[in-house]
Amino acid sequence: MKTLSSAFEGKKALVTYISAGDPDLETTAFLLKLLDTEGADVLEVGIPFSDPLADGPVIQQAAQRALAGGATLKKILGMLKDLRDEISAPRVLMGYMNSVLAYGPEKFAADAAGAGVSGVIIPDLPFHQGEHLASLLRERGVDFILMVTPNTPAERLKGIAERASGFLYCVSRLGVTGESGTTGGSPKEYIDRIRSHTSLPLALGFGVGSPEKAALAAEAADGVVVGSALISLLEPCGSDRELLRSKAVPFLRSLREAVGQKRRQTVPPERS
């Protein structure tokens, strides 16, 4: 299995997001293997939650379908463990702190590592309150990935950059996943501002729903995250694997081509 850092080496990374258990975990396992085969560099796997504050309607509905189908964090980790030797792209879990607390942070960190998870994103856990979980994850070789937004002040950005590992998830604009919009400036201006604080790879997500938007994002960032558009495309297919393949493959190839293979530029951060 590749590491998170290697996923960004020598090229722009395509990061895909699907909600685990939508419509069932067997289909999720099939899709993860398909995404891996078709060139996704990082596989982001959503932990369904009843009140996903950072997610827009598409991912909220996917989470509801998954919960209705009986998906649990324990089952998701079991599915990922079963796939551990079948997928080369690193897997990143994205979920909410209530799920981790209910599972138990220590057990979550241990089981995530045992399932081959490379990184964890908890969008409702402020970076200055996340050191305990981050330490538990780091002890087991799992990166604690943090998010920044266009209105993150410089001092907070500096603190986030000092604590993050793996890569930084750069939210493209204010709001929730799946919405279109802009940062208020160009993606390059936004990414350049963040890059002045860190040498970690920078992945731009939220609202990247087409090859054209992916290409624009890839001009500035080291990676591009596509989630809601992929879920919307696949949702009507249910668990029909041939239909899923027929819809997913052309879209993934168009994204892969749009993101391209341009080598990322590593610029040492400016230190104040």
Short mmCIF file of C-alpha atoms in Angstrom, two decimals:
data_model
loop_
_atom_site.label_atom_id
_atom_site.label_comp_id
_atom_site.label_asym_id
_atom_site.label_seq_id
_atom_site.Cartn_x
_atom_site.Cartn_y
_atom_site.Cartn_z
CA MET A 1 0.00 0.00 0.00
CA LYS A 2 1.24 3.49 -0.87
CA THR A 3 1.71 6.07 1.84
CA LEU A 4 -0.13 9.38 1.90
CA SER A 5 3.05 11.30 1.18
CA SER A 6 3.85 9.09 -1.82
CA ALA A 7 0.39 9.73 -3.26
CA PHE A 8 1.42 13.34 -3.90
CA GLU A 9 4.95 12.67 -5.13
CA GLY A 10 5.65 13.58 -8.73
CA LYS A 11 2.08 14.35 -9.71
CA LYS A 12 -1.14 16.05 -8.77
CA ALA A 13 -3.27 13.73 -6.66
CA LEU A 14 -6.88 12.82 -7.38
CA VAL A 15 -8.68 12.30 -4.07
CA THR A 16 -12.13 10.71 -4.26
CA TYR A 17 -14.79 10.62 -1.54
CA ILE A 18 -17.60 8.12 -1.12
CA SER A 19 -19.82 7.48 1.89
CA ALA A 20 -19.22 4.04 3.38
CA GLY A 21 -22.27 1.82 3.33
CA ASP A 22 -24.11 3.69 0.56
CA PRO A 23 -26.10 1.71 -0.41
CA ASP A 24 -24.29 -1.16 1.37
CA LEU A 25 -20.77 -2.08 2.42
CA GLU A 26 -20.35 -4.70 -0.30
CA THR A 27 -20.92 -2.02 -2.94
CA THR A 28 -18.56 0.33 -1.09
CA ALA A 29 -15.83 -2.33 -1.24
CA PHE A 30 -16.47 -2.81 -4.96
CA LEU A 31 -16.27 0.95 -5.57
CA LEU A 32 -13.07 1.39 -3.58
CA LYS A 33 -11.37 -1.28 -5.67
CA LEU A 34 -12.71 0.33 -8.85
CA LEU A 35 -11.54 3.81 -7.81
CA ASP A 36 -8.11 2.39 -6.98
CA THR A 37 -7.86 0.67 -10.36
CA GLU A 38 -9.00 3.76 -12.25
CA GLY A 39 -6.37 6.09 -10.88
CA ALA A 40 -7.60 7.63 -7.65
CA ASP A 41 -4.51 8.46 -5.61
CA VAL A 42 -6.24 8.77 -2.22
CA LEU A 43 -9.53 7.12 -1.23
CA GLU A 44 -11.51 9.20 1.25
CA VAL A 45 -14.16 7.11 3.01
CA GLY A 46 -16.96 8.86 4.84
CA ILE A 47 -18.24 7.54 8.15
CA PRO A 48 -22.02 8.10 8.00
CA PHE A 49 -23.36 10.32 10.74
CA SER A 50 -26.85 11.63 11.45
CA ASP A 51 -25.82 15.28 11.78
CA PRO A 52 -22.92 15.90 9.37
CA LEU A 53 -22.40 19.66 9.76
CA ALA A 54 -19.75 20.02 7.04
CA ASP A 55 -21.66 18.08 4.42
CA GLY A 56 -24.19 19.28 1.89
CA PRO A 57 -27.43 17.56 0.84
CA VAL A 58 -25.81 14.96 -1.43
CA ILE A 59 -23.49 13.55 1.23
CA GLN A 60 -26.13 13.95 3.94
CA GLN A 61 -28.50 11.79 1.90
CA ALA A 62 -25.75 9.25 1.22
CA ALA A 63 -25.10 9.05 4.96
CA GLN A 64 -28.79 8.53 5.65
CA ARG A 65 -28.94 5.70 3.11
CA ALA A 66 -25.88 4.11 4.71
CA LEU A 67 -27.29 4.39 8.23
CA ALA A 68 -30.62 2.98 7.07
CA GLY A 69 -28.71 0.08 5.57
CA GLY A 70 -27.06 -0.70 8.90
CA ALA A 71 -23.58 0.77 8.37
CA THR A 72 -21.61 1.25 11.57
CA LEU A 73 -18.06 2.34 12.26
CA LYS A 74 -17.20 -1.18 13.40
CA LYS A 75 -18.50 -2.67 10.17
CA ILE A 76 -16.73 -0.02 8.07
CA LEU A 77 -13.40 -0.73 9.74
CA GLY A 78 -14.00 -4.43 9.20
CA MET A 79 -14.67 -3.87 5.51
CA LEU A 80 -11.49 -1.78 5.16
CA LYS A 81 -9.48 -4.45 6.98
CA ASP A 82 -10.73 -7.06 4.54
CA LEU A 83 -9.59 -4.82 1.65
CA ARG A 84 -6.23 -4.01 3.16
CA ASP A 85 -4.22 -6.14 0.74
CA GLU A 86 -6.42 -5.52 -2.30
CA ILE A 87 -6.03 -1.75 -2.68
CA SER A 88 -2.84 0.21 -3.23
CA ALA A 89 -4.13 3.78 -2.78
CA PRO A 90 -4.03 5.08 0.81
CA ARG A 91 -7.38 5.25 2.60
CA VAL A 92 -8.50 8.24 4.67
CA LEU A 93 -11.46 8.12 7.01
CA MET A 94 -13.59 11.26 7.35
CA GLY A 95 -16.13 11.39 10.13
CA TYR A 96 -17.41 13.28 13.13
CA MET A 97 -16.15 13.25 16.69
CA ASN A 98 -19.33 11.76 18.16
CA SER A 99 -18.69 8.58 16.17
CA VAL A 100 -15.12 8.39 17.49
CA LEU A 101 -16.18 9.05 21.08
CA ALA A 102 -18.91 6.42 20.90
CA TYR A 103 -16.41 3.90 19.53
CA GLY A 104 -13.66 4.93 21.96
CA PRO A 105 -10.70 7.02 20.76
CA GLU A 106 -8.05 4.47 21.75
CA LYS A 107 -9.89 1.59 20.11
CA PHE A 108 -10.66 3.73 17.07
CA ALA A 109 -6.98 4.59 16.56
CA ALA A 110 -5.91 0.97 17.00
CA ASP A 111 -8.60 -0.46 14.74
CA ALA A 112 -8.10 2.20 12.06
CA ALA A 113 -4.40 1.37 11.93
CA GLY A 114 -5.23 -2.34 11.87
CA ALA A 115 -7.57 -1.74 8.94
CA GLY A 116 -4.80 -0.07 6.94
CA VAL A 117 -6.17 3.46 7.27
CA SER A 118 -3.50 6.06 6.46
CA GLY A 119 -5.21 9.20 7.70
CA VAL A 120 -8.22 10.55 9.58
CA ILE A 121 -10.19 13.79 9.10
CA ILE A 122 -12.53 14.99 11.86
CA PRO A 123 -14.01 18.29 10.62
CA ASP A 124 -15.83 19.15 13.86
CA LEU A 125 -12.75 18.70 16.06
CA PRO A 126 -10.86 22.03 16.43
CA PHE A 127 -7.14 21.54 15.96
CA HIS A 128 -6.31 22.87 19.42
CA GLN A 129 -8.61 20.26 20.99
CA GLY A 130 -7.45 17.35 18.87
CA GLU A 131 -4.03 16.63 20.32
CA HIS A 132 -5.15 13.54 22.26
CA LEU A 133 -6.67 11.85 19.24
CA ALA A 134 -3.82 13.04 17.02
CA SER A 135 -1.30 11.48 19.41
CA LEU A 136 -3.19 8.19 19.49
CA LEU A 137 -3.22 8.12 15.70
CA ARG A 138 0.41 9.17 15.26
CA GLU A 139 1.54 6.44 17.67
CA ARG A 140 0.05 3.96 15.23
CA GLY A 141 1.34 5.58 12.06
CA VAL A 142 -1.96 7.21 11.05
CA ASP A 143 -1.90 10.84 9.90
CA PHE A 144 -4.18 13.43 11.49
CA ILE A 145 -5.36 15.54 8.56
CA LEU A 146 -6.63 19.03 9.27
CA MET A 147 -8.79 21.41 7.27
CA VAL A 148 -8.41 25.10 6.49
CA THR A 149 -10.88 27.50 4.94
CA PRO A 150 -10.54 30.77 3.02
CA ASN A 151 -11.24 32.77 6.18
CA THR A 152 -8.77 30.94 8.43
CA PRO A 153 -6.67 33.71 10.00
CA ALA A 154 -2.90 33.58 9.62
CA GLU A 155 -2.17 32.76 13.26
CA ARG A 156 -4.66 29.89 13.28
CA LEU A 157 -3.35 28.69 9.93
CA LYS A 158 0.14 28.58 11.39
CA GLY A 159 -1.09 26.47 14.33
CA ILE A 160 -2.98 24.08 12.05
CA ALA A 161 0.03 23.68 9.78
CA GLU A 162 2.24 22.85 12.76
CA ARG A 163 -0.10 20.08 13.94
CA ALA A 164 -1.27 18.56 10.65
CA SER A 165 0.33 15.62 8.91
CA GLY A 166 -0.25 13.76 5.67
CA PHE A 167 -1.72 16.68 3.77
CA LEU A 168 -3.81 19.76 4.41
CA TYR A 169 -7.41 19.71 3.24
CA CYS A 170 -8.12 23.15 1.81
CA VAL A 171 -11.83 23.93 1.70
CA SER A 172 -12.37 25.92 -1.48
CA ARG A 173 -15.02 28.27 -0.09
CA LEU A 174 -17.29 28.84 2.86
CA GLY A 175 -20.26 26.51 3.13
CA VAL A 176 -20.77 22.76 2.91
CA THR A 177 -19.69 20.05 0.50
CA GLY A 178 -21.19 20.01 -2.97
CA GLU A 179 -21.95 23.71 -3.26
CA SER A 180 -20.47 25.77 -6.04
CA GLY A 181 -18.71 28.97 -5.21
CA THR A 182 -15.39 30.67 -5.02
CA THR A 183 -12.88 31.58 -2.37
CA GLY A 184 -13.43 35.26 -3.04
CA GLY A 185 -10.04 35.25 -4.76
CA SER A 186 -8.32 32.95 -7.17
CA PRO A 187 -7.47 29.37 -6.14
CA LYS A 188 -3.81 30.22 -6.67
CA GLU A 189 -3.95 33.18 -4.28
CA TYR A 190 -5.66 31.01 -1.67
CA ILE A 191 -3.25 28.10 -2.05
CA ASP A 192 -0.19 30.37 -2.14
CA ARG A 193 -1.27 31.89 1.17
CA ILE A 194 -1.54 28.46 2.78
CA ARG A 195 1.68 27.23 1.21
CA SER A 196 3.60 30.04 2.87
CA HIS A 197 2.92 28.23 6.18
CA THR A 198 3.62 24.60 5.32
CA SER A 199 5.45 22.20 3.05
CA LEU A 200 2.67 19.59 3.38
CA PRO A 201 0.78 18.73 0.18
CA LEU A 202 -2.36 20.83 -0.26
CA ALA A 203 -5.59 19.22 -1.50
CA LEU A 204 -8.43 21.49 -2.63
CA GLY A 205 -11.98 20.26 -2.13
CA PHE A 206 -15.67 21.28 -1.73
CA GLY A 207 -17.50 22.19 -4.92
CA VAL A 208 -15.13 20.47 -7.36
CA GLY A 209 -17.72 18.68 -9.45
CA SER A 210 -16.48 18.55 -13.02
CA PRO A 211 -13.29 17.92 -14.99
CA GLU A 212 -13.14 21.64 -15.78
CA LYS A 213 -13.24 22.61 -12.11
CA ALA A 214 -10.78 19.84 -11.27
CA ALA A 215 -8.33 21.18 -13.85
CA LEU A 216 -8.63 24.70 -12.43
CA ALA A 217 -8.09 23.44 -8.89
CA ALA A 218 -5.09 21.34 -9.97
CA GLU A 219 -3.39 24.40 -11.42
CA ALA A 220 -3.02 25.71 -7.89
CA ALA A 221 -3.16 22.78 -5.47
CA ASP A 222 -1.24 19.52 -5.12
CA GLY A 223 -4.41 17.47 -5.09
CA VAL A 224 -8.11 17.74 -5.90
CA VAL A 225 -10.95 16.22 -3.86
CA VAL A 226 -14.13 15.11 -5.66
CA GLY A 227 -17.02 13.76 -3.59
CA SER A 228 -20.58 15.01 -4.08
CA ALA A 229 -20.41 14.88 -7.88
CA LEU A 230 -19.24 11.26 -7.76
CA ILE A 231 -21.96 10.27 -5.30
CA SER A 232 -24.64 12.02 -7.36
CA LEU A 233 -23.47 10.18 -10.46
CA LEU A 234 -23.48 6.77 -8.80
CA GLU A 235 -26.55 7.02 -6.56
CA PRO A 236 -29.08 6.05 -9.26
CA CYS A 237 -27.07 2.88 -10.00
CA GLY A 238 -27.78 1.37 -6.60
CA SER A 239 -25.72 -1.78 -6.19
CA ASP A 240 -25.74 -2.74 -9.90
CA ARG A 241 -22.02 -3.23 -10.46
CA GLU A 242 -22.00 -3.11 -14.23
CA LEU A 243 -24.03 0.09 -14.18
CA LEU A 244 -21.74 1.54 -11.51
CA ARG A 245 -18.70 0.68 -13.59
CA SER A 246 -20.22 2.16 -16.76
CA LYS A 247 -20.90 5.46 -14.97
CA ALA A 248 -17.81 5.68 -12.81
CA VAL A 249 -15.03 4.78 -15.22
CA PRO A 250 -15.55 7.53 -17.85
CA PHE A 251 -15.98 10.16 -15.10
CA LEU A 252 -12.86 9.03 -13.24
CA ARG A 253 -10.79 8.98 -16.41
CA SER A 254 -11.95 12.49 -17.31
CA LEU A 255 -11.00 13.67 -13.82
CA ARG A 256 -7.66 11.89 -14.00
CA GLU A 257 -6.90 13.58 -17.31
CA ALA A 258 -8.04 16.98 -16.00
CA VAL A 259 -5.96 16.75 -12.84
CA GLY A 260 -3.03 15.63 -14.97
CA GLN A 261 0.34 14.40 -13.99
CA LYS A 262 2.11 17.70 -13.45
CA ARG A 263 4.73 17.47 -10.76
CA ARG A 264 3.89 19.50 -7.69
CA GLN A 265 6.18 22.32 -6.72
CA THR A 266 7.55 22.07 -3.22
CA VAL A 267 8.24 25.53 -1.82
CA PRO A 268 9.76 25.85 1.64
CA PRO A 269 7.35 27.72 3.93
CA GLU A 270 8.21 31.19 5.08
CA ARG A 271 8.81 31.29 8.78
CA SER A 272 8.04 34.32 10.83
#
